[in-house]
Coordinates of C-alpha atoms in Angstrom, one line a residue:
M362 CA -156.8 166.7 -114.5
S363 CA -153.0 167.1 -113.7
R364 CA -152.9 170.7 -115.6
L365 CA -156.4 171.6 -114.3
L366 CA -156.3 173.0 -110.7
P367 CA -159.5 171.8 -108.9
Y368 CA -161.3 174.6 -107.5
L369 CA -164.4 175.0 -105.4
L370 CA -167.3 176.6 -107.1
I371 CA -169.6 178.0 -104.4
L372 CA -173.0 177.1 -105.8
Y373 CA -175.9 179.4 -105.2
F374 CA -179.6 179.3 -106.8
L375 CA -182.3 181.5 -106.9
I376 CA -185.3 180.4 -104.8
P377 CA -188.7 182.2 -104.3
V378 CA -189.5 183.7 -100.9
S379 CA -191.6 186.9 -101.7
A380 CA -195.3 186.4 -103.1
Q381 CA -195.3 190.1 -104.1
N382 CA -192.5 190.1 -106.7
T383 CA -193.5 188.3 -109.6
R384 CA -192.5 187.9 -113.4
I385 CA -195.5 186.9 -115.8
E386 CA -194.9 185.5 -119.2
S387 CA -197.3 184.5 -122.0
L388 CA -197.7 181.5 -124.1
T389 CA -200.3 182.2 -126.8
V390 CA -201.4 181.2 -130.1
A391 CA -198.8 183.7 -131.8
D392 CA -196.1 181.5 -129.9
G393 CA -197.8 178.3 -131.7
L394 CA -200.4 177.1 -129.2
S395 CA -203.3 175.3 -131.4
Q396 CA -205.8 177.1 -129.4
G397 CA -206.3 179.8 -126.7
F398 CA -208.7 178.5 -124.4
V399 CA -206.7 176.2 -122.1
T400 CA -208.4 173.4 -120.5
C401 CA -205.7 171.6 -118.5
L402 CA -202.0 171.7 -118.0
F403 CA -199.4 169.0 -116.8
Q404 CA -195.6 168.5 -116.7
C405 CA -194.4 165.0 -117.1
K406 CA -191.4 163.4 -115.6
R407 CA -189.1 164.5 -118.6
G408 CA -190.0 168.1 -117.9
F409 CA -192.1 168.8 -120.8
I410 CA -195.3 171.0 -120.2
W411 CA -198.5 169.6 -121.7
I412 CA -201.3 171.9 -122.5
G413 CA -204.9 170.8 -123.2
T414 CA -207.1 173.1 -125.3
F415 CA -210.4 173.1 -127.1
Y416 CA -208.5 172.3 -130.2
G417 CA -205.8 169.8 -129.4
L418 CA -202.9 169.0 -127.3
N419 CA -199.6 171.0 -127.2
R420 CA -196.0 170.2 -125.7
Y421 CA -193.8 172.8 -124.8
D422 CA -190.2 172.3 -124.1
G423 CA -189.1 175.7 -123.0
Y424 CA -188.3 176.8 -126.6
R425 CA -190.7 175.4 -128.9
I426 CA -194.2 174.2 -129.1
R427 CA -195.4 170.7 -130.7
R428 CA -198.9 170.7 -131.6
Y429 CA -201.1 167.6 -131.8
T430 CA -204.5 168.6 -133.4
P431 CA -207.3 166.1 -134.5
E432 CA -206.5 164.3 -137.7
N433 CA -209.3 161.7 -138.3
S434 CA -207.9 160.2 -141.4
K435 CA -204.4 159.5 -140.2
P436 CA -203.7 156.2 -138.4
W437 CA -202.3 156.4 -134.6
S438 CA -203.3 160.2 -134.6
L439 CA -205.5 162.2 -132.0
K440 CA -208.9 162.4 -133.2
A441 CA -210.4 164.4 -130.4
G442 CA -210.5 168.2 -130.2
H443 CA -211.4 168.8 -126.6
V444 CA -208.5 167.7 -124.2
L445 CA -210.0 167.8 -120.6
C446 CA -207.4 166.3 -118.6
I447 CA -203.8 165.0 -118.9
S448 CA -201.8 162.4 -116.7
E449 CA -198.9 160.3 -116.9
D450 CA -198.4 156.7 -115.7
A451 CA -195.2 155.0 -114.0
K452 CA -193.9 154.1 -117.6
G453 CA -194.0 157.3 -119.1
L454 CA -197.3 156.8 -121.2
I455 CA -199.3 159.9 -121.4
W456 CA -203.0 159.5 -120.7
L457 CA -205.7 162.1 -121.8
G458 CA -209.3 162.6 -121.1
T459 CA -211.0 164.0 -124.1
D460 CA -214.5 164.6 -125.6
K461 CA -214.1 161.4 -127.4
G462 CA -213.1 159.3 -124.4
L463 CA -210.1 158.0 -122.9
V464 CA -206.7 158.4 -124.9
V465 CA -203.4 157.0 -124.4
M466 CA -200.3 158.4 -126.1
D467 CA -196.8 157.1 -126.3
P468 CA -194.6 160.4 -126.4
Y469 CA -191.6 158.6 -127.9
S470 CA -193.4 157.4 -131.0
E471 CA -196.0 160.1 -130.7
R472 CA -198.7 157.4 -131.5
F473 CA -202.4 158.0 -129.8
V474 CA -204.7 155.2 -129.1
M475 CA -208.4 156.1 -129.0
L476 CA -209.4 153.6 -126.6
G477 CA -213.2 154.4 -127.2
E478 CA -212.7 153.4 -130.9
Q479 CA -210.1 150.5 -130.8
V480 CA -211.2 148.8 -127.3
N481 CA -214.4 146.8 -126.9
D482 CA -216.5 147.8 -123.8
N483 CA -214.7 150.9 -123.3
P484 CA -217.1 153.7 -122.2
Q485 CA -218.0 156.3 -124.7
G486 CA -218.4 160.2 -124.1
E487 CA -216.3 162.7 -122.2
V488 CA -213.6 161.9 -119.9
P489 CA -213.4 164.7 -117.3
G490 CA -211.0 162.8 -114.6
I491 CA -208.2 160.3 -114.6
L492 CA -206.3 159.0 -111.7
H493 CA -203.5 156.5 -111.4
G494 CA -203.1 154.0 -108.6
N495 CA -199.9 152.7 -107.4
D496 CA -200.9 149.2 -108.6
G497 CA -201.0 150.3 -112.1
K498 CA -204.7 150.7 -112.5
V499 CA -206.1 153.8 -114.4
W500 CA -209.3 155.1 -113.0
F501 CA -211.3 157.6 -114.9
L502 CA -214.8 159.4 -115.0
Y503 CA -216.7 159.0 -118.1
G504 CA -220.1 160.3 -119.5
G505 CA -219.7 164.1 -119.6
Q506 CA -219.0 166.9 -117.1
T507 CA -222.7 168.4 -117.2
S508 CA -224.7 165.2 -117.6
G509 CA -222.8 163.4 -114.8
S510 CA -220.3 160.6 -115.1
G511 CA -219.8 157.0 -114.3
V512 CA -216.5 155.5 -113.1
A513 CA -214.5 152.7 -115.0
V514 CA -210.9 151.4 -114.7
V515 CA -208.4 149.8 -116.9
T516 CA -205.5 147.7 -116.1
P517 CA -202.8 148.4 -118.8
P518 CA -200.7 145.2 -120.0
A519 CA -197.1 145.4 -119.2
D520 CA -196.1 145.4 -122.8
L521 CA -198.6 148.3 -123.7
I522 CA -195.6 150.5 -124.9
R523 CA -194.1 148.0 -127.0
T524 CA -197.4 147.1 -128.5
I525 CA -198.0 150.6 -129.5
R526 CA -194.5 151.2 -131.0
K527 CA -194.9 148.0 -133.1
G528 CA -198.3 149.2 -134.3
G529 CA -199.9 146.0 -132.8
N530 CA -203.6 145.3 -132.3
L531 CA -204.9 146.3 -128.9
E532 CA -208.0 144.0 -129.1
G533 CA -208.3 141.8 -126.2
I534 CA -205.2 142.9 -124.4
I535 CA -206.8 146.0 -122.8
R536 CA -210.5 146.7 -121.8
A537 CA -212.5 148.8 -119.3
Q538 CA -214.2 147.6 -116.3
L539 CA -217.3 149.5 -115.0
V540 CA -217.4 150.3 -111.3
H541 CA -221.0 150.2 -110.1
P542 CA -222.3 151.6 -106.7
D543 CA -223.9 149.2 -104.2
N544 CA -227.9 148.4 -104.2
N545 CA -228.3 149.5 -107.6
M546 CA -227.7 153.4 -106.9
T547 CA -228.0 155.4 -109.7
T548 CA -225.8 158.3 -108.6
S549 CA -223.4 159.8 -111.0
F550 CA -220.1 161.3 -110.0
K551 CA -218.6 164.8 -110.6
R552 CA -215.2 164.6 -108.7
M553 CA -212.7 162.0 -107.8
F554 CA -209.5 162.0 -105.7
M555 CA -207.0 159.2 -104.6
V556 CA -206.1 158.2 -101.0
N557 CA -202.9 156.8 -100.3
D558 CA -202.3 156.5 -104.0
S559 CA -204.4 153.4 -104.4
M560 CA -208.1 154.0 -103.1
P561 CA -210.3 156.2 -105.3
V562 CA -212.7 158.2 -103.4
L563 CA -215.6 160.0 -105.4
I564 CA -218.0 162.6 -104.9
G565 CA -221.6 162.1 -106.4
H566 CA -224.3 164.5 -107.6
D567 CA -226.1 163.6 -104.2
H568 CA -223.3 165.4 -102.4
K569 CA -222.3 162.0 -100.8
M570 CA -218.8 160.5 -100.8
Y571 CA -218.0 157.0 -102.1
R572 CA -214.9 154.6 -102.0
A573 CA -214.2 152.4 -104.7
D574 CA -213.1 149.0 -103.6
P575 CA -210.5 147.7 -106.2
A576 CA -211.3 144.0 -105.3
T577 CA -215.1 143.9 -106.0
M578 CA -215.4 146.9 -108.5
H579 CA -218.0 148.4 -106.4
L580 CA -218.6 151.7 -104.9
K581 CA -220.0 152.2 -101.0
P582 CA -220.9 155.3 -99.2
V583 CA -218.1 156.4 -96.9
A584 CA -218.3 158.6 -93.8
L585 CA -216.3 161.9 -93.7
P586 CA -214.3 160.9 -90.7
E587 CA -213.0 157.8 -92.6
I588 CA -211.6 160.0 -95.4
E589 CA -207.9 160.6 -94.7
M590 CA -207.4 164.3 -95.2
E591 CA -206.0 167.4 -93.5
R592 CA -208.8 169.1 -91.4
Y593 CA -209.2 172.6 -90.5
G594 CA -212.2 173.3 -88.4
N595 CA -215.2 172.8 -91.0
A596 CA -212.9 172.4 -93.8
G597 CA -210.9 169.5 -95.1
V598 CA -208.1 169.4 -97.7
C599 CA -208.2 166.8 -100.6
Y600 CA -204.9 166.9 -102.7
S601 CA -204.2 165.6 -106.2
P602 CA -201.7 162.9 -106.6
G603 CA -198.3 164.5 -105.7
K604 CA -200.1 166.9 -103.4
Q605 CA -199.0 169.8 -105.6
K606 CA -202.6 171.0 -106.0
G607 CA -206.1 170.4 -104.2
H608 CA -209.3 171.6 -103.1
L609 CA -210.6 172.9 -99.6
I610 CA -213.8 171.1 -98.8
S611 CA -216.6 172.6 -96.6
L612 CA -217.8 169.9 -94.6
H613 CA -221.3 169.3 -92.8
E614 CA -220.4 168.7 -89.3
G615 CA -222.4 165.8 -87.7
D616 CA -224.4 165.2 -90.9
S617 CA -225.6 161.6 -90.5
T618 CA -225.8 161.5 -94.6
H619 CA -222.1 162.1 -94.9
A620 CA -222.8 164.8 -97.4
V621 CA -220.4 167.5 -98.6
S622 CA -221.3 171.0 -99.5
E623 CA -219.7 171.6 -103.1
Q624 CA -221.2 175.1 -103.7
F625 CA -218.0 176.6 -103.2
W626 CA -214.7 174.7 -103.3
P627 CA -211.5 176.9 -103.5
A628 CA -208.7 175.3 -105.7
F629 CA -205.2 175.8 -104.7
L630 CA -201.6 175.1 -105.9
Q631 CA -199.2 173.8 -103.0
L632 CA -195.8 175.5 -103.1
S633 CA -192.5 174.1 -101.8
D634 CA -192.4 176.4 -98.9
G635 CA -195.8 175.1 -97.7
S636 CA -198.0 178.1 -98.6
K637 CA -201.1 177.9 -101.1
V638 CA -202.0 180.0 -104.0
F639 CA -205.7 180.0 -104.7
H640 CA -207.1 180.3 -108.1
R641 CA -210.6 180.5 -109.4
P642 CA -212.1 180.5 -113.1
R643 CA -212.9 183.9 -114.5
D644 CA -210.9 185.7 -112.1
K645 CA -207.7 187.6 -113.0
C646 CA -206.1 187.2 -109.4
L647 CA -204.0 184.5 -107.8
Y648 CA -204.3 184.6 -104.1
S649 CA -201.9 183.5 -101.4
S650 CA -202.5 182.4 -97.7
G651 CA -199.5 184.6 -97.0
E652 CA -197.4 184.3 -93.7
R653 CA -200.2 184.7 -91.5
S654 CA -201.7 181.4 -92.9
I655 CA -205.6 181.3 -93.1
F656 CA -205.3 178.0 -91.4
K657 CA -204.3 179.1 -88.1
E658 CA -208.1 179.4 -87.6
P659 CA -210.9 177.5 -89.4
P660 CA -211.3 179.0 -92.7
H661 CA -214.7 180.4 -93.8
I662 CA -214.9 178.9 -97.3
R663 CA -218.7 178.6 -98.1
S664 CA -219.1 182.1 -99.6
Q665 CA -217.2 184.3 -102.0
A666 CA -215.9 186.3 -99.0
F667 CA -213.4 183.5 -98.7
F668 CA -211.0 185.3 -101.2
G669 CA -211.2 188.7 -99.3
Q670 CA -209.3 186.8 -96.4
L671 CA -206.4 186.2 -98.7
D672 CA -203.4 188.3 -100.1
T673 CA -203.1 189.2 -103.6
F674 CA -200.2 187.0 -105.2
A675 CA -200.4 188.1 -108.7
V676 CA -202.7 190.2 -111.0
L677 CA -202.9 188.8 -114.7
D678 CA -204.0 190.4 -117.6
Q679 CA -207.0 187.8 -118.8
P680 CA -209.4 185.9 -116.9
L681 CA -208.3 182.5 -115.8
S682 CA -209.7 179.2 -116.7
S683 CA -209.6 176.1 -114.2
A684 CA -206.2 174.8 -115.4
A685 CA -203.2 175.6 -113.2
M686 CA -200.2 174.0 -112.0
V687 CA -196.7 174.1 -110.3
D688 CA -193.9 172.8 -112.3
H689 CA -190.6 171.1 -111.2
S690 CA -188.8 174.5 -110.5
G691 CA -191.7 176.1 -108.5
N692 CA -193.0 178.1 -111.3
I693 CA -196.8 178.6 -111.5
W694 CA -198.6 178.0 -114.9
A695 CA -202.2 179.2 -115.2
G696 CA -204.5 178.7 -118.1
T697 CA -206.8 181.7 -119.5
I698 CA -210.2 181.7 -121.3
G699 CA -209.1 182.3 -124.7
Y700 CA -205.6 183.9 -124.3
G701 CA -203.2 180.9 -123.8
V702 CA -201.0 180.2 -120.8
R703 CA -199.2 182.6 -118.2
K704 CA -196.1 181.5 -116.5
I705 CA -195.7 183.3 -113.1
S706 CA -192.3 183.3 -111.4
R707 CA -190.3 185.3 -109.1
S708 CA -188.5 188.5 -110.3
T709 CA -186.6 189.5 -107.0
L710 CA -184.9 186.3 -105.6
P711 CA -182.2 185.8 -102.9
Y712 CA -179.4 183.2 -103.1
R713 CA -179.7 179.8 -101.4
H714 CA -176.2 177.8 -100.9
Y715 CA -176.0 174.3 -102.1
C716 CA -173.2 171.8 -101.2
P717 CA -170.6 174.1 -99.7
D718 CA -168.1 171.3 -99.2
K719 CA -168.1 170.0 -102.7
S720 CA -166.3 171.0 -105.9
F721 CA -168.3 171.6 -109.0
R722 CA -166.8 171.5 -112.5
N723 CA -169.6 172.7 -114.7
L724 CA -173.4 172.7 -114.5
V725 CA -176.0 171.2 -116.9
L726 CA -179.7 171.6 -116.1
L727 CA -181.7 168.4 -116.8
P728 CA -185.6 168.2 -117.9
D729 CA -186.9 167.2 -114.6
G730 CA -185.3 170.2 -113.0
R731 CA -182.2 168.5 -111.3
I732 CA -178.6 169.6 -112.1
W733 CA -175.4 167.6 -113.3
P734 CA -172.6 169.3 -111.2
G735 CA -169.9 168.2 -113.8
I736 CA -167.0 165.8 -113.8
Y737 CA -166.1 165.7 -110.0
H738 CA -169.5 164.1 -109.5
A739 CA -169.9 162.1 -112.8
F740 CA -172.5 159.7 -111.4
N741 CA -174.6 162.1 -109.3
V742 CA -177.0 164.9 -109.9
L743 CA -178.1 167.7 -107.5
N744 CA -181.8 167.9 -106.3
L745 CA -182.6 171.5 -105.9
Q746 CA -185.8 170.6 -103.6
T747 CA -183.8 168.6 -101.2
G748 CA -180.3 170.2 -101.8
Q749 CA -178.8 166.5 -101.9
L750 CA -176.7 164.7 -104.3
E751 CA -178.6 161.8 -105.9
T752 CA -177.7 158.9 -108.2
A753 CA -177.5 159.9 -111.7
P754 CA -180.2 158.3 -114.1
W755 CA -177.5 157.2 -116.3
K756 CA -175.2 155.2 -113.7
K757 CA -177.1 151.8 -114.2
D758 CA -177.1 151.7 -118.0
L759 CA -173.6 153.2 -118.7
R760 CA -171.7 150.9 -116.3
N761 CA -168.1 151.8 -115.7
T762 CA -168.3 154.9 -117.7
W763 CA -166.8 158.1 -116.2
V764 CA -168.8 160.9 -117.7
Y765 CA -166.9 164.0 -118.7
N766 CA -169.6 166.0 -120.5
L767 CA -173.3 166.0 -120.8
L768 CA -175.7 167.8 -123.3
V769 CA -179.5 168.0 -123.4
T770 CA -180.9 169.3 -126.7
H771 CA -183.9 171.1 -127.5
S772 CA -185.5 167.8 -128.6
A773 CA -185.0 166.2 -125.2
A774 CA -182.1 164.0 -126.5
W775 CA -179.2 163.3 -124.1
W776 CA -175.8 163.0 -125.3
I777 CA -172.8 161.8 -123.1
A778 CA -168.9 161.9 -123.4
G779 CA -167.0 159.7 -121.1
V780 CA -164.2 157.3 -120.6
R781 CA -164.4 153.6 -120.2
E782 CA -161.3 151.4 -120.0
D783 CA -158.9 153.9 -121.5
N784 CA -161.5 154.5 -124.4
M785 CA -163.5 157.5 -125.1
V786 CA -167.4 156.7 -125.2
V787 CA -170.1 158.9 -126.8
A788 CA -173.6 157.7 -126.1
C789 CA -177.1 159.1 -127.1
K790 CA -180.7 158.8 -125.5
K791 CA -183.6 159.9 -127.2
E792 CA -186.4 160.9 -124.5
N793 CA -187.8 157.5 -123.2
G794 CA -185.5 155.3 -125.7
P795 CA -182.4 153.2 -124.6
W796 CA -178.9 154.6 -124.4
E797 CA -177.2 154.1 -127.8
E798 CA -173.3 154.1 -127.9
I799 CA -172.1 155.9 -131.1
P800 CA -169.5 153.6 -132.8
L801 CA -166.6 155.9 -132.5
H802 CA -162.9 154.4 -131.6
L803 CA -161.0 157.3 -130.0
P804 CA -158.0 156.6 -127.9
Y805 CA -158.4 158.4 -124.5
R806 CA -156.1 161.3 -124.0
R807 CA -155.5 162.2 -120.4
D808 CA -156.7 165.5 -119.3
V809 CA -158.5 166.3 -122.5
P810 CA -162.5 166.0 -121.8
V811 CA -164.6 165.7 -125.0
P812 CA -166.6 169.0 -125.6
L813 CA -170.5 168.5 -126.6

């Protein structure tokens, strides 16, 4: 860099602070959605937004929508129409709860496995809820949202991704185990959440809470004081994994049966500043706890008057479904009843100063929301949530390669140009695949980075 004078780029980024100034964008059937009634929303580690509807699955990369609709005659295709919930395991597989049971998808090969059809002993019927334990187990409700659900668990084999990509037979390598209540109880279940990332807690139609024992595969009633959750007077907070959303629970104080009242459970999204944005089906508004925070005093959550205690966060043009989430950048995504998705972001934003003592050469936004700050920090990425530089995801695989330039395409392929031992290196990585070096033989010329 002898002819390029190093310079200090004072780096600022826009961050949300005001709940009153919002910008609302629409993503509808006209933009490519398979159907307008949005049942669930999820963002994977790679940054894609996954949208479940009553007619298939959609993947949005910020530019285009990739649709996966039912194709009953095509091998390895999605055969379910209703997608009820979406999740991701530690290895990057996408798990779906559908009207035809549990489904696992490899996003790299875009192959779907309908576990209800291909795996013996897998429960049939709707799957309205999925949870992942830190031990790799996948817990799910089955049987239907209206008629009640049972609980089952699968332990995916370590080579499941490889088996799917090779088109192998899954018989005998993956099967579901039913979880039974103790004492021949016949209770069905309607909600499930995870405690400490490994212990599922369920709420039955008898309004009692049950804890699943992974060792015995049995459910036992659990007292409310034993459930680890935040408490605010007569209310508790149960979070989904990742603590980006959850519900307020109205608790019966001193109830010897340990029952919970689920007549009115406000759902919320947890923002990075600690505030909560509440939403409810068929309403056109999102509500915020605001600076005063309703949690300074025990909230009254057992009537519709609860929302009257809140500030209006945003007013939408169409009624909401129950689907909502916060993405990696802090934007809110909300599903509607028949009119697609609404993305709510801030329109009036101040600046935040990052890394004032660092020199940055150029900036590349990564799919997970982090930023590569250029060649002065070839092996680091900037985490906008913490404001800290972290190890770049390519450092381990591309050893001794000084990265000069990085490009992430619309199809989520990563391209890197760099130098290793006085030779130019160009490498490519497609989604979850490995890094592949392009067989180019170019001598390294000092001070001339390779543009991408």
